[in-house]
Structure formats: C-alpha cells, structure tokens
Amino acid sequence: MSAEVSYSISALPVSVVGLTELEEVRVALESYVDGKVDSIHSLDPRTQAWLEEQLQTYGAGQLIEALERLVTDAPVIELELAVVPTDEWREKLVIWFRHQVSPVVLIRLHARRNLVAGLRVRTGKHVYDMSLATRLQTATGNMQEILHAN
C-alpha cells in the first residue's frame, strides 16, 4: 500500500489577494475536474499561469485539498485604509506582505473614510494603528490638557 503524499501550497500569485479570490480558484479548479476546461480561463492571467504550473506538478485533487486547507490555515491580515487602493497599490501591498510575513498570507482590504489618511493593520489580537484620525485624537487630547493647565 503506497502512502499518498500530501501537497502544501508554498506561495500564492499576487492576483490571489484574499478568501474571495482563493474560493474562485477552487471553484474553477473543481469545474475543470468536472470537464469544464474553460473555467480556468475566466481567472486572472497570472492566476491561470500559476494554476497551470501547479497542475503540471500536482494532481487536481491534491491541489483542491491544499486550497481547502489554505482557507483555514493561512494567516489573514486585515488592512483598513482611508480610501480604496488602486490596483497598483493593492498589488504592492500584497507583494510586501507576501515577502515580509508569509508567501501564502491572505489580505482583507477595507476602506474606512473615518481614518482620514494612513492605515490600520489587524492581525490576530494585534492592531497597528497608523491613521491620521488616531494621531489627531491624541494631539487634540494633549492640546486640551495644555490649554487647561494654563
């Protein structure tokens, strides 16, 4: 009896940003297995190239299992930005996080106008707030203390 080798995704293409794109890849791959070859062609060209490369090395079944595991196991970072990023900026953010944090990190992007400028990063229990709104609140509080002290 031969032991089946488990496949693990070591890196994601920059076009697969978060859970939504990951689910699109999984659904397209399942359709491909069911005989709908064109399902993969509906994906982003970079995602198509990555998927075709993975399929040459691993079986579709292994790849589907790996994608399903990735949904639950991959680190997820939430980015709150003051505005919706352009495609270029989104790609730069994804590339930075994939190089600095993990090649399979998934990112959830949120636009929060109340940040005024800057960003807030949430990962697990940690929040890193680099927004202008928070800096202004801190400065306003300090300014009120100074005014009341005189």
PDB file of C-alpha atoms in Angstrom, residues 3-67:
ATOM      1  CA  ALA A   3       1.175   6.373   1.179  1.00  0.00           C
ATOM      2  CA  GLU A   4      -0.363   9.381  -0.533  1.00  0.00           C
ATOM      3  CA  VAL A   5       1.923  12.398  -0.404  1.00  0.00           C
ATOM      4  CA  SER A   6       0.194  15.480   0.934  1.00  0.00           C
ATOM      5  CA  TYR A   7       0.662  18.625  -1.099  1.00  0.00           C
ATOM      6  CA  SER A   8       1.009  22.027   0.502  1.00  0.00           C
ATOM      7  CA  ILE A   9       0.866  25.357  -1.312  1.00  0.00           C
ATOM      8  CA  SER A  10       4.108  27.219  -0.732  1.00  0.00           C
ATOM      9  CA  ALA A  11       3.231  30.519  -2.428  1.00  0.00           C
ATOM     10  CA  LEU A  12       0.263  32.255  -3.991  1.00  0.00           C
ATOM     11  CA  PRO A  13       0.230  34.511  -7.031  1.00  0.00           C
ATOM     12  CA  VAL A  14      -0.157  38.224  -6.280  1.00  0.00           C
ATOM     13  CA  SER A  15      -3.525  38.156  -8.061  1.00  0.00           C
ATOM     14  CA  VAL A  16      -4.958  35.931  -5.310  1.00  0.00           C
ATOM     15  CA  VAL A  17      -5.328  38.501  -2.535  1.00  0.00           C
ATOM     16  CA  GLY A  18      -7.920  37.124  -0.152  1.00  0.00           C
ATOM     17  CA  LEU A  19     -10.508  34.466   0.544  1.00  0.00           C
ATOM     18  CA  THR A  20     -12.750  35.555  -2.337  1.00  0.00           C
ATOM     19  CA  GLU A  21     -10.085  35.016  -4.997  1.00  0.00           C
ATOM     20  CA  LEU A  22      -8.981  31.784  -3.326  1.00  0.00           C
ATOM     21  CA  GLU A  23     -12.547  30.488  -3.488  1.00  0.00           C
ATOM     22  CA  GLU A  24     -12.799  31.494  -7.171  1.00  0.00           C
ATOM     23  CA  VAL A  25      -9.678  29.437  -7.896  1.00  0.00           C
ATOM     24  CA  ARG A  26     -11.064  26.419  -6.025  1.00  0.00           C
ATOM     25  CA  VAL A  27     -14.435  26.592  -7.827  1.00  0.00           C
ATOM     26  CA  ALA A  28     -12.737  26.980 -11.233  1.00  0.00           C
ATOM     27  CA  LEU A  29     -10.497  24.015 -10.470  1.00  0.00           C
ATOM     28  CA  GLU A  30     -13.449  21.852  -9.438  1.00  0.00           C
ATOM     29  CA  SER A  31     -15.238  22.794 -12.670  1.00  0.00           C
ATOM     30  CA  TYR A  32     -12.062  21.918 -14.575  1.00  0.00           C
ATOM     31  CA  VAL A  33     -12.058  18.471 -12.933  1.00  0.00           C
ATOM     32  CA  ASP A  34     -15.716  18.070 -13.959  1.00  0.00           C
ATOM     33  CA  GLY A  35     -14.703  18.626 -17.591  1.00  0.00           C
ATOM     34  CA  LYS A  36     -15.330  22.352 -17.953  1.00  0.00           C
ATOM     35  CA  VAL A  37     -11.875  23.266 -19.240  1.00  0.00           C
ATOM     36  CA  ASP A  38     -12.852  26.891 -19.921  1.00  0.00           C
ATOM     37  CA  SER A  39     -13.494  27.541 -16.207  1.00  0.00           C
ATOM     38  CA  ILE A  40      -9.804  28.247 -15.595  1.00  0.00           C
ATOM     39  CA  HIS A  41      -9.730  30.767 -18.450  1.00  0.00           C
ATOM     40  CA  SER A  42     -12.145  33.025 -16.561  1.00  0.00           C
ATOM     41  CA  LEU A  43      -9.463  33.676 -13.921  1.00  0.00           C
ATOM     42  CA  ASP A  44      -6.844  36.451 -13.913  1.00  0.00           C
ATOM     43  CA  PRO A  45      -4.000  35.598 -16.355  1.00  0.00           C
ATOM     44  CA  ARG A  46      -1.436  35.428 -13.518  1.00  0.00           C
ATOM     45  CA  THR A  47      -3.704  33.093 -11.573  1.00  0.00           C
ATOM     46  CA  GLN A  48      -4.167  30.946 -14.681  1.00  0.00           C
ATOM     47  CA  ALA A  49      -0.410  30.658 -15.173  1.00  0.00           C
ATOM     48  CA  TRP A  50       0.129  29.733 -11.518  1.00  0.00           C
ATOM     49  CA  LEU A  51      -2.681  27.184 -11.599  1.00  0.00           C
ATOM     50  CA  GLU A  52      -1.431  25.568 -14.811  1.00  0.00           C
ATOM     51  CA  GLU A  53       2.056  25.329 -13.302  1.00  0.00           C
ATOM     52  CA  GLN A  54       0.646  23.684 -10.167  1.00  0.00           C
ATOM     53  CA  LEU A  55      -1.421  21.244 -12.243  1.00  0.00           C
ATOM     54  CA  GLN A  56       1.682  20.153 -14.161  1.00  0.00           C
ATOM     55  CA  THR A  57       3.376  19.208 -10.908  1.00  0.00           C
ATOM     56  CA  TYR A  58       0.477  18.013  -8.739  1.00  0.00           C
ATOM     57  CA  GLY A  59      -2.867  16.403  -9.369  1.00  0.00           C
ATOM     58  CA  ALA A  60      -6.059  18.428  -9.369  1.00  0.00           C
ATOM     59  CA  GLY A  61      -7.355  16.512  -6.349  1.00  0.00           C
ATOM     60  CA  GLN A  62      -4.255  17.340  -4.311  1.00  0.00           C
ATOM     61  CA  LEU A  63      -4.473  20.972  -5.349  1.00  0.00           C
ATOM     62  CA  ILE A  64      -8.150  21.229  -4.352  1.00  0.00           C
ATOM     63  CA  GLU A  65      -7.356  19.704  -0.946  1.00  0.00           C
ATOM     64  CA  ALA A  66      -4.455  22.117  -0.490  1.00  0.00           C
ATOM     65  CA  LEU A  67      -6.686  25.097  -1.367  1.00  0.00           C
TER      66      LEU A  67
END
